[in-house]
Coordinates of C-alpha atoms in Angstrom, one line a residue:
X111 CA -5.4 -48.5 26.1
X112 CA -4.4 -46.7 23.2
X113 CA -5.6 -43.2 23.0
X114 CA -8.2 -43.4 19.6
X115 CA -7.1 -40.4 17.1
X116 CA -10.0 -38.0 16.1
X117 CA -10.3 -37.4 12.6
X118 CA -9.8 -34.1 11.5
X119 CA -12.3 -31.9 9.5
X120 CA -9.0 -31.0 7.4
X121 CA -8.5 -34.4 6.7
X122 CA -11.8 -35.4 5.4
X123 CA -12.6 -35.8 1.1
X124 CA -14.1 -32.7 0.8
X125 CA -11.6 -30.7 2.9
X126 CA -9.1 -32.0 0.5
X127 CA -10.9 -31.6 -2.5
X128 CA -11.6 -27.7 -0.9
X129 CA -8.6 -27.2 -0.7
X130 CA -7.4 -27.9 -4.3
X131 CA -10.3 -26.1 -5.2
X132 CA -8.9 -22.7 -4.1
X133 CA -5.4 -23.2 -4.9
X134 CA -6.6 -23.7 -8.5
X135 CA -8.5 -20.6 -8.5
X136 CA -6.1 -18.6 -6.6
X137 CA -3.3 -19.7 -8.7
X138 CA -5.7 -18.5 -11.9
X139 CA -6.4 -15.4 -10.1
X140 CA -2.7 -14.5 -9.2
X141 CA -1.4 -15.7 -13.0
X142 CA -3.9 -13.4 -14.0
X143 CA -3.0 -10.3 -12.1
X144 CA 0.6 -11.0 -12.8
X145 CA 0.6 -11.7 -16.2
X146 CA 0.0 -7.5 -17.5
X147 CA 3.0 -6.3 -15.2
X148 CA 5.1 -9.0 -16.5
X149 CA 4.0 -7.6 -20.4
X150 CA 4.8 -4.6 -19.1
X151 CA 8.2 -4.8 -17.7
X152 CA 9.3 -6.9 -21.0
X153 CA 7.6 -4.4 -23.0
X154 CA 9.8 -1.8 -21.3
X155 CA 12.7 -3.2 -22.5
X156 CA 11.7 -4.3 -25.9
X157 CA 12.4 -2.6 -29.1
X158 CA 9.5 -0.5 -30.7
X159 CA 9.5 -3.2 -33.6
X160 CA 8.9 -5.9 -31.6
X161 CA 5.9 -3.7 -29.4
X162 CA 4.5 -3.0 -32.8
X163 CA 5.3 -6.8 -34.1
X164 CA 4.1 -9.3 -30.9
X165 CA 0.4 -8.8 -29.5
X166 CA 1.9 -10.5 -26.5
X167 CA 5.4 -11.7 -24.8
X168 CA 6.9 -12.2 -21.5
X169 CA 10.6 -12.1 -22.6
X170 CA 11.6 -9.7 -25.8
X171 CA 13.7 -10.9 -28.0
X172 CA 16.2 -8.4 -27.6
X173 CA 17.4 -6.5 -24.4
X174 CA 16.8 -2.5 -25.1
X175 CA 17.9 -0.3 -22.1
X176 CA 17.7 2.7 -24.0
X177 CA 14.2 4.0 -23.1
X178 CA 15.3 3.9 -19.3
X179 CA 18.3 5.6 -20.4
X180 CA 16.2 8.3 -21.9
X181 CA 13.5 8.9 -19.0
X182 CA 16.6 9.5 -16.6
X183 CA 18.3 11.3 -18.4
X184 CA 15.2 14.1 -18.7
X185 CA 15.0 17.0 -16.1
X186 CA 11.5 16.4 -16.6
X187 CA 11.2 13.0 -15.4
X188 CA 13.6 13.3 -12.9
X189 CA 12.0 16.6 -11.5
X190 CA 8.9 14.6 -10.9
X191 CA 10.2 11.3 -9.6
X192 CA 11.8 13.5 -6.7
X193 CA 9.4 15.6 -6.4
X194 CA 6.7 12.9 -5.7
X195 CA 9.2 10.9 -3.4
X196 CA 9.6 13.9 -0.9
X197 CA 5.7 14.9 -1.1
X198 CA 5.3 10.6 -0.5
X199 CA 7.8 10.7 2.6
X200 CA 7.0 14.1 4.4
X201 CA 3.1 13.7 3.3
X202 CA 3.3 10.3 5.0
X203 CA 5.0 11.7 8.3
X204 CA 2.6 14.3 8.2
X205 CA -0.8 12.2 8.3
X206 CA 0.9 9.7 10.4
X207 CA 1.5 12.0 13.0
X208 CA -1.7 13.7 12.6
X209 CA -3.4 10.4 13.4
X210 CA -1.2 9.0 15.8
X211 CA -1.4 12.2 18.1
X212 CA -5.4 12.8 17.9
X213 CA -6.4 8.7 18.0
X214 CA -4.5 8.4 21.2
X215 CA -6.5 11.2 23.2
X216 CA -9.7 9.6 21.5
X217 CA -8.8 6.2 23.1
X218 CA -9.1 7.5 26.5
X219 CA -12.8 7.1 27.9
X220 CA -12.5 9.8 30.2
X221 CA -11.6 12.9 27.9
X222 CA -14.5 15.5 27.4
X223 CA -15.8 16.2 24.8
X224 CA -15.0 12.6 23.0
X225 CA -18.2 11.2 22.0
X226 CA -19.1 14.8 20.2
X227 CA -15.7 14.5 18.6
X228 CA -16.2 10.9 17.5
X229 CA -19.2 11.7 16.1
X230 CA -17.6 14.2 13.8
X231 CA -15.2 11.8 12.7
X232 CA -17.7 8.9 11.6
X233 CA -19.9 11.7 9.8
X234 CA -17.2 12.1 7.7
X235 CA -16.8 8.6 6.8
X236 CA -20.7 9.3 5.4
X237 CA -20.6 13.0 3.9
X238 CA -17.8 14.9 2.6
X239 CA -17.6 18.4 1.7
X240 CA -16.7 17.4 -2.2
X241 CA -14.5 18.2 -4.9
X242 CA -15.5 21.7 -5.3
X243 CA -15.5 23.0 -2.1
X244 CA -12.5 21.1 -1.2
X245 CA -10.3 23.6 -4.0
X246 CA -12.3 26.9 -2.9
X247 CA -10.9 26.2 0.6
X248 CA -7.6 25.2 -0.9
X249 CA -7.8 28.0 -2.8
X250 CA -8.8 30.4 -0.5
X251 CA -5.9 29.0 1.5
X252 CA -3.3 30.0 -1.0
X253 CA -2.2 26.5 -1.7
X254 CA -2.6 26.1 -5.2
X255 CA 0.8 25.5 -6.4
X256 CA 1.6 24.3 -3.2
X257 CA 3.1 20.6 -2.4
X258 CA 0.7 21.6 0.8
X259 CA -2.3 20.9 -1.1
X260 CA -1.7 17.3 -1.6
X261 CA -1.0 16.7 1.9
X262 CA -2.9 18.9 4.5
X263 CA -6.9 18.1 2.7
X264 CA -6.5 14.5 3.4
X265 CA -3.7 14.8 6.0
X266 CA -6.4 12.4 8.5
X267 CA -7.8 9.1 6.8
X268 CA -11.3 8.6 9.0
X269 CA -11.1 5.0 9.2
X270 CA -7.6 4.9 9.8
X271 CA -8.2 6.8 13.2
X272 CA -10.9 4.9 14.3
X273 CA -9.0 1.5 13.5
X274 CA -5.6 3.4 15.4
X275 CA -7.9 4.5 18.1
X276 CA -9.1 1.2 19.0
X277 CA -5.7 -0.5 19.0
X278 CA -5.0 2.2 21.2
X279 CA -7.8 0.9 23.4
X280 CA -6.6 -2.0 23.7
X281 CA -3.1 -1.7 25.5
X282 CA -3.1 -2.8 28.6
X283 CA -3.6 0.5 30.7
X284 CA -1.2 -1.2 34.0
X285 CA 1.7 0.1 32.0
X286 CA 0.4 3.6 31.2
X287 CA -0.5 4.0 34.6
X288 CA 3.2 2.3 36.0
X289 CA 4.6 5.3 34.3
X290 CA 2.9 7.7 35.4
X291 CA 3.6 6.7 38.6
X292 CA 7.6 7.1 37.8
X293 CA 7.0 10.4 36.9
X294 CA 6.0 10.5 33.3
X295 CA 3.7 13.1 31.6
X296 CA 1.3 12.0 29.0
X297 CA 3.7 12.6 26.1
X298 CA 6.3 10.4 27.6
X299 CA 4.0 7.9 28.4
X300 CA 2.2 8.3 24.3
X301 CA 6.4 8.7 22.9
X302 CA 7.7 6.2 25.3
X303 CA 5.1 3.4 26.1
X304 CA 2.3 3.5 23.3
X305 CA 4.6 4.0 20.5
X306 CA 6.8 1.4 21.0
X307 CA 3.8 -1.4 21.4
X308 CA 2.1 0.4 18.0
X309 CA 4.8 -0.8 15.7
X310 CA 2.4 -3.1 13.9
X311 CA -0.2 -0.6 13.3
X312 CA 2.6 2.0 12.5
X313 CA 4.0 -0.1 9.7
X314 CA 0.4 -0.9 8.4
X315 CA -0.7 2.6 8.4
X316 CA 2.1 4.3 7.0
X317 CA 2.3 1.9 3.9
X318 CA -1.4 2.8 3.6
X319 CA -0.5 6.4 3.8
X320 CA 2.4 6.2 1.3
X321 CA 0.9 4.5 -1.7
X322 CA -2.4 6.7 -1.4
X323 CA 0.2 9.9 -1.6
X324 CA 2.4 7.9 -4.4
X325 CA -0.5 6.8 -5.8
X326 CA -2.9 10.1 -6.5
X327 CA -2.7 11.7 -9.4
X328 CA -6.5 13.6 -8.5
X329 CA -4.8 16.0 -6.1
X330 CA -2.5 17.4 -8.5
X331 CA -4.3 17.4 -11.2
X332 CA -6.6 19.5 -9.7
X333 CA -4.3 22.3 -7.6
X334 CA -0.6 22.0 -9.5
X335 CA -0.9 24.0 -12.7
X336 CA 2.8 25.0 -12.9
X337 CA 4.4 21.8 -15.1
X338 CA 7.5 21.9 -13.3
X339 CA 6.1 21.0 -10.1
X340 CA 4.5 18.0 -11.7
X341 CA 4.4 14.6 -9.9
X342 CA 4.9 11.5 -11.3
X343 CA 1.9 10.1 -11.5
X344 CA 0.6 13.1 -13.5
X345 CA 3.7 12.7 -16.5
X346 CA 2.4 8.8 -16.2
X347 CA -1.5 9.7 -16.9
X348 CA -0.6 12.2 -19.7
X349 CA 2.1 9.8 -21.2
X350 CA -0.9 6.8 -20.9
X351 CA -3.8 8.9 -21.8
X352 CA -5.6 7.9 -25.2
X353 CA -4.1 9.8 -27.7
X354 CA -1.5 11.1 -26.1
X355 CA 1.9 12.7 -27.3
X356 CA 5.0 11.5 -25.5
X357 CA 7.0 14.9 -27.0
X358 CA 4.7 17.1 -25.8
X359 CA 4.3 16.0 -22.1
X360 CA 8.7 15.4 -21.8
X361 CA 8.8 19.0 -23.6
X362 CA 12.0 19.7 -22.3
X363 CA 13.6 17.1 -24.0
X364 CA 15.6 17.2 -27.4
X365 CA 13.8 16.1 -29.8
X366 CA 15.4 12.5 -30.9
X367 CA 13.8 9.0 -31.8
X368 CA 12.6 6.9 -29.1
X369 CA 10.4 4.2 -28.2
X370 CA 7.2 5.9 -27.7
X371 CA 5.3 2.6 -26.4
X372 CA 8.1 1.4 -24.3
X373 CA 8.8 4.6 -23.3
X374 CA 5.1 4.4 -21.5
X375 CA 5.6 0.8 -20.4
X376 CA 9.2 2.5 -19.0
X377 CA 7.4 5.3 -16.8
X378 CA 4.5 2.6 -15.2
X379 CA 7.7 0.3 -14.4
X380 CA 9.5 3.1 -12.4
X381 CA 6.4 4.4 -11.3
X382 CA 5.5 1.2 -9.8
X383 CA 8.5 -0.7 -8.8
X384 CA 8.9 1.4 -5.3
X385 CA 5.7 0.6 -3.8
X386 CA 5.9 -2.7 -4.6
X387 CA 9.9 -2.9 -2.5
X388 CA 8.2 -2.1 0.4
X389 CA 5.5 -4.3 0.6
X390 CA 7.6 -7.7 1.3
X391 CA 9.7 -5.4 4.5
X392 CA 5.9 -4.7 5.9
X393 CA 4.0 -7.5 5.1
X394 CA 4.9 -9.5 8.3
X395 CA 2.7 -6.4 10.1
X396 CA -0.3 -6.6 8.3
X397 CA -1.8 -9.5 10.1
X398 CA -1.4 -7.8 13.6
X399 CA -2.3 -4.1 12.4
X400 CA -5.3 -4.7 10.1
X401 CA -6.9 -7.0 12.8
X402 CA -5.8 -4.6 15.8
X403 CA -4.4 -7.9 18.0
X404 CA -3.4 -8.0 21.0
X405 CA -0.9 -7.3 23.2
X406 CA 1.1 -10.3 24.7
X407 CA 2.0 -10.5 28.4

């Protein structure tokens, strides 16, 4: 007797008809979103006349490399693009680290004092001390000036601890407890079992980390006054900012002609283009460190 085939819920009208539904409106949604950074990347290679010329285009007429020829050739530019690439990378290791090493103590049931502790860490996720008091302790701490003040004040992310903590919770504990019995201390057991089976949550968390560090502009704003220690973000918000004037923020610079707009749509290109390299490498993590998962036998 032949075996009758169910119908699928997927395979029904309306299911279909669902379906075209949101690929319609995700395809509007993603034209959209992608439309303004392809005006901008043609615009950054566009001549000044044809920025001033077309409203809109997605291809200029005419190839100009010149304005990315001028932003690297500035110490100004440079300066900052370095600078903000080691703050990214050692600010990233930093809060990384900081988070690995106190979720994993939180993640054991039996440590004293961890529900008081806890508790502290979801306040903060409520109440925050504020912009103010935040720079009289970093003040009072000597780090204005300091690449140290855009890494130590948010050097823990609350919710990323709690989200790390309970991945932690949920490795199996039969392997934690197989090497304790060969002899290993907690660190070897944290460097040597825990780590390796965090590599989802890792990747996740340190892309988090990154473009939050690549991608403030508050922090040093607020406690970098000397203009040579300048990030990048900051040249790209006083380069952007209504009114602004291009010669004045690349001071340094001789003073010759240039594409003043595509010289903006230059700086948001390079500003922008390393965050969005790393996202395809880390994407395949997302799924298993946003939703925690699990741990396959």
């Amino acid at each position: 007797m032949a075996r009758k085939q169910s119908v699928r819920y997927y395979d029904s009208p309306g299911s279909r008809a669902f379906d075209i539904a949101n690929v319609l409106l995700l395809t509007g949604l993603a034209i959209v979103t992608v439309l303004p950074l392809l005006y901008v990347l043609a615009g950054s290679f566009a001549s000044e006349s044809e920025i001033s010329s077309r409203p809109f285009f997605l291809w200029p007429q005419k190839f100009v490399t010149s304005t990315y020829q001028y932003i690297f050739s500035t110490d100004t530019f440079v300066r900052a693009l370095l600078t903000t690439i080691c703050v990214t990378a050692v600010g990233t290791v930093v809060q990384l680290l900081l988070t690995l090493t106190m979720a994993y103590p939180l993640a054991k049931r039996y440590l004293p004092g961890r529900a008081l502790v806890l508790n502290l860490v979801i306040f903060t996720l409520v109440f925050s001390g504020g912009m103010i008091p935040t720079y009289l302790v970093v003040r009072d701490l000597g780090l204005l000036d300091n690449y140290l003040a855009l890494i130590l004040p948010l050097a823990i992310n609350p919710f990323y601890l709690i989200v790390v903590k309970s991945f932690f919770q949920e490795l199996p504990e039969a392997l934690e407890e197989a090497a304790r019995i060969d002899g290993c201390n907690e660190l070897k057991v944290f460097w040597w079992i825990v780590l390796p089976l965090s590599k989802p949550i890792i990747a996740t968390f340190s892309l988090f980390y990154a473009v939050a560090i690549w991608n403030d502009y508050m922090s040093p704003l607020l406690y970098i006054d000397d203009s040579k220690k300048w990030t990048l973000q900051i040249i790209v918000r006083q380069l952007t900012a209504a009114n602004a004037d291009s010669a004045n923020v690349l001071q340094q610079l001789e003073t010759v002609s240039f594409p003043e707009q595509g010289l903006k749509f230059a700086v948001v290109v390079v500003a922008t283009l390393p965050i969005l390299l790393f996202y395809p490498f880390l994407q395949k993590h997302f799924a298993k460190g946003v939703l925690i998962g699990s741990v396959k036998e």
